[in-house]
mmCIF file of C-alpha atoms and ligand atoms in Angstrom:
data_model
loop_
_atom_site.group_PDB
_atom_site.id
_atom_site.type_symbol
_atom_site.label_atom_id
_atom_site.label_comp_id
_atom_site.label_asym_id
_atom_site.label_seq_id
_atom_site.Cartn_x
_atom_site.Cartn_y
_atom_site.Cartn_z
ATOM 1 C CA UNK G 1 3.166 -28.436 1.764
ATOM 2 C CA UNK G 2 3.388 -27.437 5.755
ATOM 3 C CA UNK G 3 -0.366 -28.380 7.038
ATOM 4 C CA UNK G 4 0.099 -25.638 9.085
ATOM 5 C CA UNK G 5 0.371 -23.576 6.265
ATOM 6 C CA UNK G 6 -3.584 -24.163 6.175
ATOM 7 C CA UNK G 7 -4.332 -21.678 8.769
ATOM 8 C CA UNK G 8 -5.646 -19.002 6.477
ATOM 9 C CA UNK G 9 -8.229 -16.329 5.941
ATOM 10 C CA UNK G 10 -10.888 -15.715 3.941
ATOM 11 C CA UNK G 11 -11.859 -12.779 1.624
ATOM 12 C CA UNK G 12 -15.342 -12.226 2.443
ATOM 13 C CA UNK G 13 -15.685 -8.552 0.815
ATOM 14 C CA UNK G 14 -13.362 -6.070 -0.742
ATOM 15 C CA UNK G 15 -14.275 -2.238 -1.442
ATOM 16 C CA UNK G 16 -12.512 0.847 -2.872
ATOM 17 C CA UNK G 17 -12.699 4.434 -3.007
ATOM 18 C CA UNK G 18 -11.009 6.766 -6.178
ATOM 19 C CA UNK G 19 -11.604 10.162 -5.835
ATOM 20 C CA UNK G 20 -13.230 11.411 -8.630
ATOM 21 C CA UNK G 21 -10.356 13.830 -9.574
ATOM 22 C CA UNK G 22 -8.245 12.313 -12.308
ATOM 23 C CA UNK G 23 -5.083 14.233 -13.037
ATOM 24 C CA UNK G 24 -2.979 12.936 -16.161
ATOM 25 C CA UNK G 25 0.743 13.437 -17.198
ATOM 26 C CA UNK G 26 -0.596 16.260 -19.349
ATOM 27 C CA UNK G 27 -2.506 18.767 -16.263
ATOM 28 C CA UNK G 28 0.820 18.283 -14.369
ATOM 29 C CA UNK G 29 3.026 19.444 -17.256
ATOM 30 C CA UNK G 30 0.987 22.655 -17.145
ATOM 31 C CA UNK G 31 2.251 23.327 -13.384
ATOM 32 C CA UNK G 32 5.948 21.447 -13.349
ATOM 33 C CA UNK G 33 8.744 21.280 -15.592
ATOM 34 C CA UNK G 34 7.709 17.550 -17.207
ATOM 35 C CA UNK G 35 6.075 15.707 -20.329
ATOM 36 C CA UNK G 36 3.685 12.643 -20.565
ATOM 37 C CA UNK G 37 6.513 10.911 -22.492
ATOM 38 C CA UNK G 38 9.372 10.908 -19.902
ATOM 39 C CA UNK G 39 6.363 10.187 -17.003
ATOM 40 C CA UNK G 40 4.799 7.498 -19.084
ATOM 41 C CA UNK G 41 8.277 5.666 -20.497
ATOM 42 C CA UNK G 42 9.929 6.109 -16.587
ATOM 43 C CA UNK G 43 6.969 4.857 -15.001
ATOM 44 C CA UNK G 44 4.082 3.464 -16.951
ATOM 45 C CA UNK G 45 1.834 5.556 -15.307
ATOM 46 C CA UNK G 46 -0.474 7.901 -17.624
ATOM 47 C CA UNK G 47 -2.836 9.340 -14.737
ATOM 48 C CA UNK G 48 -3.470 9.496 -11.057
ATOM 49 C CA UNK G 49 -6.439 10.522 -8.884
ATOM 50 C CA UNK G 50 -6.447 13.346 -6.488
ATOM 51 C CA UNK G 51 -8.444 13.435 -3.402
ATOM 52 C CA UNK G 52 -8.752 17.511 -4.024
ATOM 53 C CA UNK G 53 -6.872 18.730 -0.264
ATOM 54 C CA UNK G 54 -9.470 16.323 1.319
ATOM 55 C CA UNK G 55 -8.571 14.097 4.528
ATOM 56 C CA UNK G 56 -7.407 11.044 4.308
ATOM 57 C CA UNK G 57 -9.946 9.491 6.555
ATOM 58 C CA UNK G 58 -12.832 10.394 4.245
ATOM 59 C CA UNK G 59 -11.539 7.806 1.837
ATOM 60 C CA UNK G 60 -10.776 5.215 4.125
ATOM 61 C CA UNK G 61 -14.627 5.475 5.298
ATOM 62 C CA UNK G 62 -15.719 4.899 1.683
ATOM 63 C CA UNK G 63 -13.721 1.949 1.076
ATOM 64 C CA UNK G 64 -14.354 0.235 4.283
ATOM 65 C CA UNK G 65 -18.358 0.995 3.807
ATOM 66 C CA UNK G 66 -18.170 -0.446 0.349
ATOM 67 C CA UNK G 67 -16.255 -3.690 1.793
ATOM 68 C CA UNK G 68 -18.724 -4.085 4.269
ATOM 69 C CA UNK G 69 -21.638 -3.855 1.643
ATOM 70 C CA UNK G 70 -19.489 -6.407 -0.351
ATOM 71 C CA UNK G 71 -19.382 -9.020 2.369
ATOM 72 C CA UNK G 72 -22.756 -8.109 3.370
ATOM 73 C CA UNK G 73 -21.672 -7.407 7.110
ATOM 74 C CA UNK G 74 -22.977 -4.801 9.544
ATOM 75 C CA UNK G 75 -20.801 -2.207 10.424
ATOM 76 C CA UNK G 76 -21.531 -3.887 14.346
ATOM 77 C CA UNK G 77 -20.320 -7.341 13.435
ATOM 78 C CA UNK G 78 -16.954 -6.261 12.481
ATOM 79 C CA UNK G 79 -14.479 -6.576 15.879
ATOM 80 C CA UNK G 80 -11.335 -5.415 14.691
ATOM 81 C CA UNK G 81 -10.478 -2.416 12.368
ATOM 82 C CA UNK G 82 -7.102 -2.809 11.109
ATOM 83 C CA UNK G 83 -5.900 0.182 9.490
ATOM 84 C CA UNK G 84 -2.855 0.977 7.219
ATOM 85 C CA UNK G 85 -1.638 4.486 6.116
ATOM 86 C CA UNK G 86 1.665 6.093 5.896
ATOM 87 C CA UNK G 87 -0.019 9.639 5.356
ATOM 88 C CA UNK G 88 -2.738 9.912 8.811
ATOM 89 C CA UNK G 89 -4.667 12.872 9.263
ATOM 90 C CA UNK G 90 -3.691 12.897 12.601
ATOM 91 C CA UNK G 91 -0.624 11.530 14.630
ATOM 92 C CA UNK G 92 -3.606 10.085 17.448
ATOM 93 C CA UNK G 93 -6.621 10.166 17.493
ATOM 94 C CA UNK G 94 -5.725 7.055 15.195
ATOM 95 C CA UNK G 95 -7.688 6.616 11.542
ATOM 96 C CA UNK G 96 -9.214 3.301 12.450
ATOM 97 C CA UNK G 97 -11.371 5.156 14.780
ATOM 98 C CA UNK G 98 -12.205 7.301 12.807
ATOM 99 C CA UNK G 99 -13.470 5.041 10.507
ATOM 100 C CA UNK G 100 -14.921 3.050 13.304
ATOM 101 C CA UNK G 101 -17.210 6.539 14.557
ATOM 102 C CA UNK G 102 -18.150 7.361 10.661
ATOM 103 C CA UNK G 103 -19.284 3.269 10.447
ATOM 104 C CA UNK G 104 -20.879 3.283 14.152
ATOM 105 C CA UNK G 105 -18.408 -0.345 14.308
ATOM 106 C CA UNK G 106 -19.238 -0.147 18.169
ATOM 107 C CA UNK G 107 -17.634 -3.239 18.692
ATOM 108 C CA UNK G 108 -14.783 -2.753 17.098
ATOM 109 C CA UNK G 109 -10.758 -2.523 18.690
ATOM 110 C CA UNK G 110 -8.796 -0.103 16.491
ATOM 111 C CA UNK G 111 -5.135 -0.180 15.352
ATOM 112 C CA UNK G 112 -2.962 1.599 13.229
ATOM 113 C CA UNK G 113 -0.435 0.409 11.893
ATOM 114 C CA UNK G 114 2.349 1.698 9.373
ATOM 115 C CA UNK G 115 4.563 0.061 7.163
ATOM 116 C CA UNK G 116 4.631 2.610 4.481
ATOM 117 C CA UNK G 117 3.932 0.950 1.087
ATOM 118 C CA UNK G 118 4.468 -2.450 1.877
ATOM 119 C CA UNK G 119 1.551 -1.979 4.855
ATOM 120 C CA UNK G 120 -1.528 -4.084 2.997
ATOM 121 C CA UNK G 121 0.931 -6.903 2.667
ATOM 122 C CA UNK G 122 1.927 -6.533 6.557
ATOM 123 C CA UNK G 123 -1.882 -5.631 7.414
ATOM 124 C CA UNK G 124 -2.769 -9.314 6.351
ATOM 125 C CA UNK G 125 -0.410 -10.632 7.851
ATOM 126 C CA UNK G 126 -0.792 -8.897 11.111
ATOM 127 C CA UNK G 127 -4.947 -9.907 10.339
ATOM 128 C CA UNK G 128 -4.099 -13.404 9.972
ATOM 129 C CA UNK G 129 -2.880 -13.402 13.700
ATOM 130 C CA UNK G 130 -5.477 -11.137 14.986
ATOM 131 C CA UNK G 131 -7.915 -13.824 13.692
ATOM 132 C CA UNK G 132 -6.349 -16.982 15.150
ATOM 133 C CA UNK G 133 -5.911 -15.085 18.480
ATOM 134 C CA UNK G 134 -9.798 -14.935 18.872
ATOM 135 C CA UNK G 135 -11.527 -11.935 17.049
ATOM 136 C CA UNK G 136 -13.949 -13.042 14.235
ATOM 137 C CA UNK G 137 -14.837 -10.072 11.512
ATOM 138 C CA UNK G 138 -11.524 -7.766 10.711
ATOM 139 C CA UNK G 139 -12.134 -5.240 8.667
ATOM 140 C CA UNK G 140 -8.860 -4.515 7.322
ATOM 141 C CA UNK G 141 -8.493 -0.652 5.407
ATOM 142 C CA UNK G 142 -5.181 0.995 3.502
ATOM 143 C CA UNK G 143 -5.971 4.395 2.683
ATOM 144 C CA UNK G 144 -2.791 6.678 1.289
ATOM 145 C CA UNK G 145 -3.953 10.570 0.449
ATOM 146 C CA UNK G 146 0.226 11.234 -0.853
ATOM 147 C CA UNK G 147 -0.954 14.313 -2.505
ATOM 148 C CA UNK G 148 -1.276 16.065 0.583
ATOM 149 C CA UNK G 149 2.821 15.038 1.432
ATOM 150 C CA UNK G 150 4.021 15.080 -1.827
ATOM 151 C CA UNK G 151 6.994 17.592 -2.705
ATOM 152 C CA UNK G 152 5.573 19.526 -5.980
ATOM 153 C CA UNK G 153 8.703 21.170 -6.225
ATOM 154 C CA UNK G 154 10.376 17.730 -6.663
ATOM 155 C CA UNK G 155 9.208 16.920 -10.125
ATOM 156 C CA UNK G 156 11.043 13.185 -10.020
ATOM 157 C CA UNK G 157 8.802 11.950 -7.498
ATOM 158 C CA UNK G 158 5.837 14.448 -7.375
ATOM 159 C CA UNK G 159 4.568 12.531 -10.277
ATOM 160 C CA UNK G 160 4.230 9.165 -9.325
ATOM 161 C CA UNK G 161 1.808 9.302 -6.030
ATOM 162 C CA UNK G 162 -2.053 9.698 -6.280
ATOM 163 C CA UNK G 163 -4.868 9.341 -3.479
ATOM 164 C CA UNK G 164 -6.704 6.506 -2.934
ATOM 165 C CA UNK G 165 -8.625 3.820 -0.491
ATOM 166 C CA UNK G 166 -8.899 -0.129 -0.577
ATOM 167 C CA UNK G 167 -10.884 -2.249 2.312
ATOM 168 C CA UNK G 168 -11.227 -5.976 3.133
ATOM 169 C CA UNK G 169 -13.372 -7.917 5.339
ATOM 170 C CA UNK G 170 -11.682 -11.166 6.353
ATOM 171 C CA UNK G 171 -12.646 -13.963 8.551
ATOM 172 C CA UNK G 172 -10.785 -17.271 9.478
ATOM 173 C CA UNK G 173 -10.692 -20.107 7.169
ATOM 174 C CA UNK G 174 -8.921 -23.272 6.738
ATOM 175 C CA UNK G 175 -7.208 -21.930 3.939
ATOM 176 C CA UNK G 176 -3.366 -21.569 2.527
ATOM 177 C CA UNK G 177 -1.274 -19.025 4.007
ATOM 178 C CA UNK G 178 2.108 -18.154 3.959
ATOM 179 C CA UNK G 179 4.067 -14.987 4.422
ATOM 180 C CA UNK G 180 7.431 -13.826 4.805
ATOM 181 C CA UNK G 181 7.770 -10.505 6.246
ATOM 182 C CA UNK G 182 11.556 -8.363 5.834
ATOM 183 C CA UNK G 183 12.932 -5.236 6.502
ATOM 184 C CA UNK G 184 16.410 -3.429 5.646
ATOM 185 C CA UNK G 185 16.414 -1.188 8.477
ATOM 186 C CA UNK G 186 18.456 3.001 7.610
ATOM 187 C CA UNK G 187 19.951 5.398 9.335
ATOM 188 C CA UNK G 188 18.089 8.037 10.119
ATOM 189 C CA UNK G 189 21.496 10.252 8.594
ATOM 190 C CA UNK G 190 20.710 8.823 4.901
ATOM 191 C CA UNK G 191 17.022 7.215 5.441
ATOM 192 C CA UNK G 192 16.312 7.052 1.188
ATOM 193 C CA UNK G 193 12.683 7.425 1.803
ATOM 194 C CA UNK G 194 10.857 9.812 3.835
ATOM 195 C CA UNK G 195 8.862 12.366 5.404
ATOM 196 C CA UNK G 196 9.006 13.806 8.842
ATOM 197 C CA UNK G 197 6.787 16.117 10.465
ATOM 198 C CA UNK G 198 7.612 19.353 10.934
ATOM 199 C CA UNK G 199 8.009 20.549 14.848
ATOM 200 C CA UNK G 200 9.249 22.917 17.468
ATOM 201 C CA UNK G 201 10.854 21.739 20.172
ATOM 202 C CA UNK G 202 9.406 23.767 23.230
ATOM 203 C CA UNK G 203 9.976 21.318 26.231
ATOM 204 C CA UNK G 204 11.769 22.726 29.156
ATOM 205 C CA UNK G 205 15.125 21.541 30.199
ATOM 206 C CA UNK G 206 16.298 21.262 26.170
ATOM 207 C CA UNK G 207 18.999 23.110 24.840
ATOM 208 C CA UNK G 208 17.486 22.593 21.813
ATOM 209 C CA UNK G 209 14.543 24.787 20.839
ATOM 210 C CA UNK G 210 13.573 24.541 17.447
ATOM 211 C CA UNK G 211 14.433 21.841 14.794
ATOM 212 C CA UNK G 212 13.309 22.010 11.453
ATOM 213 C CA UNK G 213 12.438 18.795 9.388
ATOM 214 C CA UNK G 214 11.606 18.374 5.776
ATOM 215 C CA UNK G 215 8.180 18.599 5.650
ATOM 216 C CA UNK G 216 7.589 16.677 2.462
ATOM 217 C CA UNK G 217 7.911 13.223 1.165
ATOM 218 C CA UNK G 218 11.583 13.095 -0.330
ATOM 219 C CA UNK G 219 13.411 10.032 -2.253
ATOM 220 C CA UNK G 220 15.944 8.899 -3.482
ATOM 221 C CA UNK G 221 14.490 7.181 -6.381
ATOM 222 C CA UNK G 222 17.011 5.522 -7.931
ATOM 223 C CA UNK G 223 18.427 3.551 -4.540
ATOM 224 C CA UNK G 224 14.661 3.069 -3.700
ATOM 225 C CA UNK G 225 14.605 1.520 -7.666
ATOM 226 C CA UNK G 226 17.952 -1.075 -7.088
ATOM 227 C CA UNK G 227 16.600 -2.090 -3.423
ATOM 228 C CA UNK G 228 12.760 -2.996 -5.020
ATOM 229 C CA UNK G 229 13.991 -5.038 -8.105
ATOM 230 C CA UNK G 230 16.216 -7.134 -5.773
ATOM 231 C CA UNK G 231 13.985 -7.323 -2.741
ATOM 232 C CA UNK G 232 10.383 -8.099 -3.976
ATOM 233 C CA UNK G 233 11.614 -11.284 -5.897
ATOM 234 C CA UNK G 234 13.629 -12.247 -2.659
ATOM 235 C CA UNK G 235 10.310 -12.125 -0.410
ATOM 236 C CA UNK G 236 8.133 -13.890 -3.162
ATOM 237 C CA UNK G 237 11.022 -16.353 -3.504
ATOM 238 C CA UNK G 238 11.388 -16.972 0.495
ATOM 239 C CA UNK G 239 8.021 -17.430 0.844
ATOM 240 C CA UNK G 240 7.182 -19.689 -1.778
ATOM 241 C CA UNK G 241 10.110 -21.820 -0.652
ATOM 242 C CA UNK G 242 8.557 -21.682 3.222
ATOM 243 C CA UNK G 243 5.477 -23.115 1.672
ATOM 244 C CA UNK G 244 6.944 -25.979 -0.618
ATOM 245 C CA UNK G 245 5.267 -23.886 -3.691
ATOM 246 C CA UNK G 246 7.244 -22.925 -6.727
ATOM 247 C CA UNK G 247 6.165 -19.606 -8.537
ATOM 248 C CA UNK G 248 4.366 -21.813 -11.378
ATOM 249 C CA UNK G 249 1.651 -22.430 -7.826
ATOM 250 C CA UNK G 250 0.832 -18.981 -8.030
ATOM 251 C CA UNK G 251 -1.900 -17.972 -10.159
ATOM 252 C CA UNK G 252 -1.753 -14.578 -9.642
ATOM 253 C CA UNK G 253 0.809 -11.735 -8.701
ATOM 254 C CA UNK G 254 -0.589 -8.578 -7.338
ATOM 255 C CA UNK G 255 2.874 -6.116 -6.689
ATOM 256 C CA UNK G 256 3.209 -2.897 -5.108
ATOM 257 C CA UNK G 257 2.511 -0.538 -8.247
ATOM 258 C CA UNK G 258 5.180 1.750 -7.921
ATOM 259 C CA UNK G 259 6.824 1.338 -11.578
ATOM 260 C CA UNK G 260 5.700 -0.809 -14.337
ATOM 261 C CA UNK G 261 9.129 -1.008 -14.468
ATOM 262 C CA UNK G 262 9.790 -2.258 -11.330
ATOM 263 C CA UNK G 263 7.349 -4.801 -11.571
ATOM 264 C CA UNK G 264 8.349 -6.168 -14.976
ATOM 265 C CA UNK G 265 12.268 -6.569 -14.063
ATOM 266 C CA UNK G 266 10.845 -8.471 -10.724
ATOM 267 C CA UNK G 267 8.138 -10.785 -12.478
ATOM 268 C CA UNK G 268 11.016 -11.345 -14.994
ATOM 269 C CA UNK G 269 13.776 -12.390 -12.396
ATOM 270 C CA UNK G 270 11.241 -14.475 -10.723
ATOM 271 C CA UNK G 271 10.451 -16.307 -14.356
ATOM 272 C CA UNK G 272 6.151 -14.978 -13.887
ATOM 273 C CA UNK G 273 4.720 -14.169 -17.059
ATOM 274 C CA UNK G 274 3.588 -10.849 -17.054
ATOM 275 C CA UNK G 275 -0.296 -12.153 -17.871
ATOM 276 C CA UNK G 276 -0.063 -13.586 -14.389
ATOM 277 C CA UNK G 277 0.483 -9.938 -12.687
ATOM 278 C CA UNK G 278 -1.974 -7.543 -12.143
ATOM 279 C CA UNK G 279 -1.061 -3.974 -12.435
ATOM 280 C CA UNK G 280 -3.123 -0.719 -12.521
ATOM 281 C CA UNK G 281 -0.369 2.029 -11.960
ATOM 282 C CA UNK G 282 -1.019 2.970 -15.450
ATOM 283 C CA UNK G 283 -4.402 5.270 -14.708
ATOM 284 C CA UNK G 284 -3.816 4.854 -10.647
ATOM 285 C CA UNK G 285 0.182 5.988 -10.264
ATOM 286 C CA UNK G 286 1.728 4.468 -7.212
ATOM 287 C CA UNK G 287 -0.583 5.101 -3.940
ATOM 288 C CA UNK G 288 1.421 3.285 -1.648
ATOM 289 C CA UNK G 289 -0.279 0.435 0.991
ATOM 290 C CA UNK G 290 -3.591 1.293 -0.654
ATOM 291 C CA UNK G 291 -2.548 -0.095 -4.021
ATOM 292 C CA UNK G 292 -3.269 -3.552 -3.382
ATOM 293 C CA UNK G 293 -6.542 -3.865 -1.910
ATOM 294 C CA UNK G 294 -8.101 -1.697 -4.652
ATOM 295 C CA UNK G 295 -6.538 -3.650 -7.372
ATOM 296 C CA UNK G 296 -8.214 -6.710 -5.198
ATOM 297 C CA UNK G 297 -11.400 -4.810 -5.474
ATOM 298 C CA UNK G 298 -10.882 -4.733 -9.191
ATOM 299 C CA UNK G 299 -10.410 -7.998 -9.757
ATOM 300 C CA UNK G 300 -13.457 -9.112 -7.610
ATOM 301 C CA UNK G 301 -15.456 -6.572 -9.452
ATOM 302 C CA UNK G 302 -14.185 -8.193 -12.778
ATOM 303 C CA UNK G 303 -15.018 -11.725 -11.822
ATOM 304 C CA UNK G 304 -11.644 -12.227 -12.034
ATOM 305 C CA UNK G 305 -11.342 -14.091 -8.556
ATOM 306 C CA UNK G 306 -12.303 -17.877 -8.194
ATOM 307 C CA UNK G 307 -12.159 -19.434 -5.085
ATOM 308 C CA UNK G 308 -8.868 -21.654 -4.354
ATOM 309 C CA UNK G 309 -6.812 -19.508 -6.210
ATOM 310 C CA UNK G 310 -3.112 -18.969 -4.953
ATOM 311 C CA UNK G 311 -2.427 -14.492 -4.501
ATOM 312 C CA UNK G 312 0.714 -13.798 -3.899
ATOM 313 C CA UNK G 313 0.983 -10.413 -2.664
ATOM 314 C CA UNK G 314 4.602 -8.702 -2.802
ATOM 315 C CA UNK G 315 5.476 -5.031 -1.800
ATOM 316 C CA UNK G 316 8.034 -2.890 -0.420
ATOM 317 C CA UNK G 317 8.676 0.896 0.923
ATOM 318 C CA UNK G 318 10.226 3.037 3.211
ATOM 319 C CA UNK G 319 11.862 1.753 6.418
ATOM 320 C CA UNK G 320 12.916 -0.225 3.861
ATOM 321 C CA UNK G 321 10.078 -2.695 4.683
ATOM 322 C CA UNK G 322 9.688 -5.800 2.523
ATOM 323 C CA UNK G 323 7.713 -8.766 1.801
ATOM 324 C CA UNK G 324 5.152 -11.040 0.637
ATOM 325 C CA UNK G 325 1.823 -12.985 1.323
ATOM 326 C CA UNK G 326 0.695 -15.903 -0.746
ATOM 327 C CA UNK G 327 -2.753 -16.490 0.308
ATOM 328 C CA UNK G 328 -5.371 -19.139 -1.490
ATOM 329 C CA UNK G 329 -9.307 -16.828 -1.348
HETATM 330 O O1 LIG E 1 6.467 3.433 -3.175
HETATM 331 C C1 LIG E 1 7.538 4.325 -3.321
HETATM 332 C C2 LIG E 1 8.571 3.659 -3.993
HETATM 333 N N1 LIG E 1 9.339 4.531 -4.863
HETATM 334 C C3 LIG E 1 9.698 4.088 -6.040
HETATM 335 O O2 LIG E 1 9.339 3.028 -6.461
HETATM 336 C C4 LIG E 1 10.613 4.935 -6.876
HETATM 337 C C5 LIG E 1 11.642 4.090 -7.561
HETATM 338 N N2 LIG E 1 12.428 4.927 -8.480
HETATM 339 C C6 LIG E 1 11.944 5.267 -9.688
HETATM 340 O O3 LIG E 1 10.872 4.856 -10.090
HETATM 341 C C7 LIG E 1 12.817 6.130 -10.553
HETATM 342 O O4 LIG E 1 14.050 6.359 -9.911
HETATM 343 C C8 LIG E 1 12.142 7.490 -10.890
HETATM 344 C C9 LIG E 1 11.002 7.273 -11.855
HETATM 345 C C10 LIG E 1 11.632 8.171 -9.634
HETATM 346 C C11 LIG E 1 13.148 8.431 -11.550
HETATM 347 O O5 LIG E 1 13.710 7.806 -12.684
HETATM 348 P P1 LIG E 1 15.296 7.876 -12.928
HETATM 349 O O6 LIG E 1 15.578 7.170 -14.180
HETATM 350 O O7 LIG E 1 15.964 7.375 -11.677
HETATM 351 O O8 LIG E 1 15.481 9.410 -13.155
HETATM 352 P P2 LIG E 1 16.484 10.438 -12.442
HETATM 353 O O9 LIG E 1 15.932 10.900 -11.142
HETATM 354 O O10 LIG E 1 17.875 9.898 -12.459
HETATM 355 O O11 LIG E 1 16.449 11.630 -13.467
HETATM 356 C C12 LIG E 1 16.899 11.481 -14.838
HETATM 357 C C13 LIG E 1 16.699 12.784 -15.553
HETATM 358 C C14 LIG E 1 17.287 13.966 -14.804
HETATM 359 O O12 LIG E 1 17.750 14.900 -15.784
HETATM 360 P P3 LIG E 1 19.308 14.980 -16.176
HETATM 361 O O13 LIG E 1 20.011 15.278 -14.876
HETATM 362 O O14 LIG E 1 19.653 13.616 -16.718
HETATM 363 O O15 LIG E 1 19.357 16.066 -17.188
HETATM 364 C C15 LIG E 1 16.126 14.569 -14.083
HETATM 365 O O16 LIG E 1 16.281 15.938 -13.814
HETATM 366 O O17 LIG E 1 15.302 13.059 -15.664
HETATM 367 C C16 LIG E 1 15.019 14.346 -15.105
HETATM 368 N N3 LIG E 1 13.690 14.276 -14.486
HETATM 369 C C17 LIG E 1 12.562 14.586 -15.135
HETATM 370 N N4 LIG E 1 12.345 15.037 -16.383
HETATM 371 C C18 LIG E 1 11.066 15.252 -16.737
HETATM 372 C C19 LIG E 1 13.373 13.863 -13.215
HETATM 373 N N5 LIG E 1 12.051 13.913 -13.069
HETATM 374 C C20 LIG E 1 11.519 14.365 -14.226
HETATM 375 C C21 LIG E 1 10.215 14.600 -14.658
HETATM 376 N N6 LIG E 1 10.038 15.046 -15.927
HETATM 377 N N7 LIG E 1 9.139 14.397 -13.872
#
């Protein structure tokens, strides 16, 4: 194994927020043209929550307080927040400082970053570097509200997003580490997966005065479907192989939970038993970079998590971003 491999972090305290809203395959047959069956057999997923039209933020400040409570840190030992989200409330000011007013973190630096769902498994490894480059306490948050982007006139992929928040506190540690970190870059004519804002252009000196975008999420589900089976295995694959680890190392799989489907054809082609992957999509539905730090949560609240375990941490999303973390907590 590369010793320097063994510059790692450690999971001191993990946290979630669900809002309490759950809305199952049944409420959203009563508003779209769908059934539980073709939701549940396309998808695996049964139920997702709704944050009810509220902002993002407010989630984000839940999760990150629970973390905090978790690790039994103050708010004002924490020097970094690290923040994913594909779905901000605003453009600036940025939702890590947000979170860092609601917390009163006032020694905190703040970043955004975004690499739509695959952004927890970036966000560690971004924290990782943050760590060794001299900060000490990272809070690390991934809170998705899709609801509030989602295209409920587009009944193929209205139904798979739900709200919801996941936090981390992580310090250094001479611990395992290993990541491998992709991206199959589109053109913005065909981009598969996205959602622009909607704007006017009103700057002087452009011929151009108004351009319309799509103002919803919109995918292409079944190119997003071939690129995930193919690309999640790759990055689990690449970085096992960086490590001198085979998959059999890896005691436990925690995947982007877009599609129980998804997930089983990419534990399969990587030969991991599906009792070694954790999934939650099933009451949950896919909430993009926040996924994997509340399934994290839920393991830690199940006792499920023993130190020197091996988490291998694979995701993917728009950009089309890719990749995995194996990590030993
Ligand atoms: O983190 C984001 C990552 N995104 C993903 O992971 C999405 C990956 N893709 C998928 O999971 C699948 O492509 C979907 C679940 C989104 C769609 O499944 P599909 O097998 O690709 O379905 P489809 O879009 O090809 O539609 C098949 C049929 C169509 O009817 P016809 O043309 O065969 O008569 C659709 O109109 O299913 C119909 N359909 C629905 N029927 C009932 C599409 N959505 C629905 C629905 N309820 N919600």
């Amino acid at each position: 194994m590369n010793p320097n491999n063994k510059r790692g972090i450690k999971i001191t305290g993990t946290g979630s927020y669900l809002p309490p809203l759950t809305v199952t395959n049944d409420d959203l047959a009563e508003i779209l043209d769908t059934n539980d069956e073709w939701i549940y057999t396309r998808t695996g997923i049964k139920a997702r929550r709704y944050n009810g039209g509220k902002p993002n933020y407010t989630m984000a400040v839940e999760a990150a307080k629970r973390a905090l409570e978790n690790a039994g840190a103050a708010a004002a030992e924490i020097d970094y927040i690290l923040l994913s989200t594909s779905t901000p409330d605003f453009i600036y000011p940025i939702t890590a400082c947000l979170v860092q007013n609601a917390l009163c973190a006032d020694n905190a630096a703040c970043l955004d970053i975004n690499a739509a769902c695959t952004g927890f498994v970036a966000g560690l490894d971004v924290a990782r570097g943050l760590l060794y480059s001299g900060y000490n306490r990272i809070l690390f948050v991934a809170s998705e509200c899709l609801t509030l982007h989602a295209d409920f006139a587009d009944r193929a992929t209205c139904v798979l997003f739900g709200d919801s928040a996941g936090a981390v506190v992580l310090e250094k540690a001479d611990k395992f580490f290993v990541s491998c970190m992709k991206a199959k870059g589109v053109s913005a004519d065909e981009p598969v997966l996205y959602y622009k804002q909607n704007y006017e252009i009103n700057a002087p000196f452009c011929e151009q005065k108004t351009k319309s975008y799509a103002q919803k999420l919109q995918m292409d589900g079944k190119e997003v479907y071939k690129f995930a089976v193919d690309a999640m295995p790759e990055a689990v694959k690449t970085a096992c192989g960086e490590a001198g680890l085979t998959i059999d190392d890896i005691d436990l799989l925690i995947p982007h939970q877009a599609n129980i489907r998804i997930v089983q054809t990419a534990a399969k082609s990587l030969g991991v038993s599906m009792n070694k992957v954790y999934v939650n999509i099933e009451n949950n539905g896919n909430t993009s970079s926040a996924c994997m730090p509340v399934c994290l949560d839920e393991l830690n609240k199940a006792g499920k998590l023993r130190e020197g375990m091996k988490i291998c941490f694979a995701g993917f999303g728009a950009g089309l971003t890719y990749g995995a973390v194996i990590i030993e907590i």
